[in-house]
XYZ file of N, CA and C in Angstrom:
309
model
N 87.744 104.628 88.130
C 88.265 103.394 88.683
C 89.371 103.730 89.674
N 89.299 103.108 90.844
C 90.332 103.317 91.864
C 91.004 101.993 92.163
N 92.293 102.086 92.387
C 93.105 100.919 92.698
C 93.714 101.165 94.072
N 93.254 100.402 95.070
C 93.766 100.545 96.430
C 94.933 99.582 96.594
N 96.092 100.115 96.958
C 97.274 99.288 97.106
C 98.429 100.107 97.646
N 99.634 99.691 97.292
C 100.848 100.393 97.710
C 101.623 100.798 96.468
N 102.184 101.997 96.505
C 102.890 102.488 95.319
C 104.137 101.678 94.995
N 104.706 100.968 95.983
C 105.900 100.172 95.713
C 105.608 98.682 95.570
N 104.348 98.312 95.417
C 103.930 96.914 95.256
C 103.994 96.535 93.774
N 104.684 95.445 93.465
C 104.826 95.017 92.071
C 103.482 94.725 91.408
N 102.590 94.036 92.115
C 101.277 93.718 91.547
C 100.489 94.990 91.254
N 100.582 95.957 92.141
C 99.871 97.230 91.940
C 100.440 97.978 90.739
N 101.756 97.966 90.596
C 102.376 98.642 89.447
C 101.966 97.984 88.140
N 101.910 96.655 88.114
C 101.479 95.939 86.904
C 100.039 96.283 86.567
N 99.192 96.318 87.589
C 97.781 96.642 87.373
C 97.625 98.074 86.861
N 98.375 99.009 87.438
C 98.306 100.408 86.992
C 98.757 100.560 85.551
N 99.773 99.812 85.176
C 100.273 99.881 83.808
C 99.217 99.378 82.821
N 98.508 98.315 83.214
C 97.478 97.740 82.356
C 96.178 98.538 82.391
N 95.983 99.311 83.453
C 94.754 100.103 83.625
C 95.111 101.579 83.774
N 95.521 102.221 82.686
C 95.986 103.610 82.796
C 94.931 104.589 83.311
N 93.653 104.234 83.199
C 92.594 105.131 83.681
C 92.395 105.025 85.188
N 93.008 104.038 85.810
C 92.836 103.828 87.256
C 93.677 104.822 88.049
N 93.145 105.210 89.196
C 93.842 106.121 90.107
C 94.311 105.302 91.307
N 95.619 105.352 91.603
C 96.172 104.615 92.744
C 95.893 105.365 94.037
N 95.354 104.647 95.013
C 95.170 105.175 96.355
C 96.090 104.365 97.256
N 97.127 105.014 97.784
C 98.099 104.334 98.635
C 97.472 104.106 100.010
N 97.262 102.845 100.366
C 96.559 102.531 101.607
C 97.363 102.872 102.855
N 98.694 102.957 102.730
C 99.491 103.356 103.901
C 99.273 104.820 104.226
N 99.217 105.653 103.207
C 99.081 107.089 103.431
C 97.652 107.554 103.560
N 96.774 107.030 102.685
C 95.403 107.526 102.623
C 94.384 106.586 103.245
N 94.728 105.314 103.386
C 93.786 104.342 103.930
C 92.698 103.987 102.925
N 91.806 103.127 103.348
C 90.666 102.715 102.523
C 89.421 103.289 103.182
N 88.589 104.019 102.428
C 87.358 104.564 103.018
C 86.525 103.461 103.668
N 85.889 103.778 104.780
C 85.142 102.791 105.559
C 84.100 102.057 104.721
N 83.377 102.775 103.855
C 82.326 102.122 103.064
C 82.916 101.159 102.034
N 84.082 101.499 101.486
C 84.755 100.609 100.533
C 85.259 99.368 101.263
N 85.825 99.561 102.443
C 86.317 98.440 103.240
C 85.181 97.508 103.627
N 84.047 98.067 104.026
C 82.875 97.254 104.395
C 82.423 96.406 103.202
N 82.307 97.040 102.040
C 81.860 96.333 100.843
C 82.862 95.230 100.468
N 84.153 95.535 100.558
C 85.188 94.549 100.229
C 85.145 93.371 101.199
N 84.937 93.645 102.472
C 84.847 92.563 103.454
C 83.625 91.692 103.209
N 82.510 92.312 102.804
C 81.306 91.538 102.482
C 81.560 90.633 101.282
N 82.231 91.155 100.278
C 82.450 90.410 99.043
C 83.559 89.368 99.164
N 84.668 89.720 99.820
C 85.839 88.840 99.837
C 86.102 88.163 101.180
N 85.521 88.683 102.253
C 85.719 88.092 103.574
C 87.184 88.083 103.986
N 87.617 86.959 104.567
C 88.982 86.854 105.068
C 90.020 86.805 103.947
N 89.599 86.604 102.712
C 90.549 86.640 101.586
C 91.161 88.021 101.427
N 90.534 89.038 102.034
C 91.051 90.403 101.952
C 92.355 90.565 102.730
N 92.624 89.651 103.660
C 93.857 89.688 104.463
C 94.936 88.885 103.743
N 96.092 89.499 103.561
C 97.223 88.825 102.926
C 98.033 88.113 104.003
N 97.805 86.813 104.154
C 98.469 86.051 105.205
C 99.883 85.621 104.809
N 100.331 86.019 103.628
C 101.705 85.700 103.218
C 102.630 86.907 103.337
N 102.105 88.016 103.838
C 102.904 89.243 103.906
C 103.841 89.257 105.109
N 104.855 90.093 105.011
C 105.783 90.246 106.144
C 105.070 90.893 107.327
N 104.098 91.743 107.054
C 103.321 92.358 108.136
C 102.594 91.269 108.926
N 101.969 90.325 108.236
C 101.245 89.228 108.889
C 102.197 88.376 109.732
N 103.355 88.067 109.174
C 104.318 87.233 109.897
C 104.831 87.935 111.151
N 104.767 89.259 111.191
C 105.220 90.016 112.350
C 104.191 90.120 113.460
N 102.962 89.676 113.193
C 101.907 89.754 114.202
C 101.938 88.531 115.107
N 101.564 88.734 116.382
C 101.458 87.573 117.275
C 100.067 86.942 117.114
N 99.873 85.790 117.741
C 98.613 85.047 117.593
C 97.396 85.871 118.039
N 97.569 86.646 119.098
C 96.468 87.477 119.580
C 96.043 88.512 118.547
N 97.016 89.139 117.891
C 96.705 90.125 116.867
C 96.065 89.464 115.653
N 96.572 88.302 115.274
C 96.024 87.594 114.110
C 94.576 87.175 114.327
N 94.180 86.999 115.585
C 92.821 86.553 115.904
C 91.797 87.687 115.843
N 92.257 88.918 115.704
C 91.330 90.052 115.639
C 90.465 89.966 114.376
N 89.270 90.585 114.406
C 88.441 90.627 113.199
C 89.183 91.349 112.058
N 88.889 90.939 110.838
C 89.572 91.480 109.661
C 89.473 93.010 109.590
N 88.327 93.556 109.926
C 88.139 95.009 109.845
C 89.099 95.741 110.785
N 89.264 95.224 112.002
C 90.166 95.850 112.966
C 91.623 95.698 112.526
N 91.968 94.526 112.014
C 93.331 94.293 111.542
C 93.694 95.258 110.420
N 92.782 95.417 109.457
C 93.054 96.296 108.317
C 93.081 97.760 108.716
N 92.310 98.127 109.726
C 92.347 99.508 110.203
C 93.691 99.805 110.869
N 94.200 98.832 111.620
C 95.472 99.014 112.326
C 96.680 98.823 111.409
N 96.547 97.932 110.438
C 97.666 97.589 109.533
C 97.174 97.568 108.086
N 97.038 98.736 107.435
C 96.488 98.765 106.073
C 97.301 97.946 105.066
N 98.595 97.761 105.314
C 99.426 96.997 104.379
C 99.093 95.507 104.403
N 98.267 95.057 105.343
C 97.845 93.653 105.400
C 96.843 93.300 104.305
N 96.257 94.301 103.679
C 95.253 94.045 102.653
C 95.895 93.406 101.426
N 95.255 92.368 100.910
C 95.715 91.776 99.657
C 95.573 92.845 98.588
N 96.560 92.913 97.694
C 96.585 94.004 96.736
C 96.660 93.491 95.309
N 96.193 94.302 94.413
C 95.392 95.506 94.610
C 93.912 95.186 94.806
N 93.209 96.124 95.411
C 91.749 96.092 95.474
C 91.303 97.108 94.433
N 90.654 96.630 93.387
C 90.249 97.492 92.278
C 88.752 97.737 92.396
N 88.365 99.012 92.398
C 86.965 99.399 92.561
C 86.549 100.247 91.366
N 85.490 99.807 90.704
C 84.921 100.554 89.578
C 83.420 100.616 89.788
N 82.956 101.721 90.363
C 81.537 101.832 90.701
C 81.211 100.840 91.810
N 80.254 99.937 91.553
C 79.872 98.933 92.544
C 80.661 97.635 92.381
N 81.423 97.519 91.310
C 82.184 96.290 91.049
C 83.544 96.336 91.737
N 83.972 95.168 92.241
C 85.272 95.063 92.918
C 85.998 93.812 92.463
N 87.322 93.939 92.382
C 88.187 92.808 92.081
C 89.326 92.839 93.079
N 89.836 91.658 93.437
C 90.907 91.565 94.413
C 92.078 90.807 93.807
N 93.261 91.412 93.887
C 94.464 90.785 93.346
C 94.669 91.138 91.885
N 95.694 90.561 91.291
C 96.000 90.823 89.888
C 96.384 89.507 89.219
N 95.481 88.528 89.320
C 95.733 87.240 88.684
C 95.097 87.226 87.292
N 95.204 86.108 86.602
C 94.700 86.020 85.231
C 93.201 86.236 85.128
N 92.446 85.791 86.133
C 90.990 85.978 86.116
C 90.635 87.465 86.188
N 91.307 88.189 87.061
C 91.049 89.635 87.187
C 91.474 90.350 85.928
N 92.630 89.989 85.389
C 93.106 90.625 84.162
C 92.127 90.388 83.017
N 91.605 89.173 82.904
C 90.642 88.856 81.850
C 89.346 89.634 82.038
N 88.896 89.766 83.282
C 87.650 90.479 83.567
C 87.764 91.965 83.229
N 88.968 92.511 83.372
C 89.158 93.950 83.140
C 89.738 94.268 81.760
N 89.970 93.266 80.949
C 90.569 93.494 79.627
C 89.581 94.129 78.670
């Protein structure tokens, strides 16, 4: 199981604590593999972009209008976190539904 996120993200830390078998992949340093990003975009679409982040607020309208794949390639911290991947299954975020699904 891999958890794509940021090492200093509170949601990612909570998820890692609850999922000790998961391996954290820091998206700022290592990025998200292209095939994982493609699959996540197919499954979650624009929900993969965190529009409440400080990174998003720092973008101008032209940048915000770019396709999600290009935005995430240029600004990996824009991804909603964590993205949890276990084989072919994916979960996005760390809300009660995700916690229940992985319990």
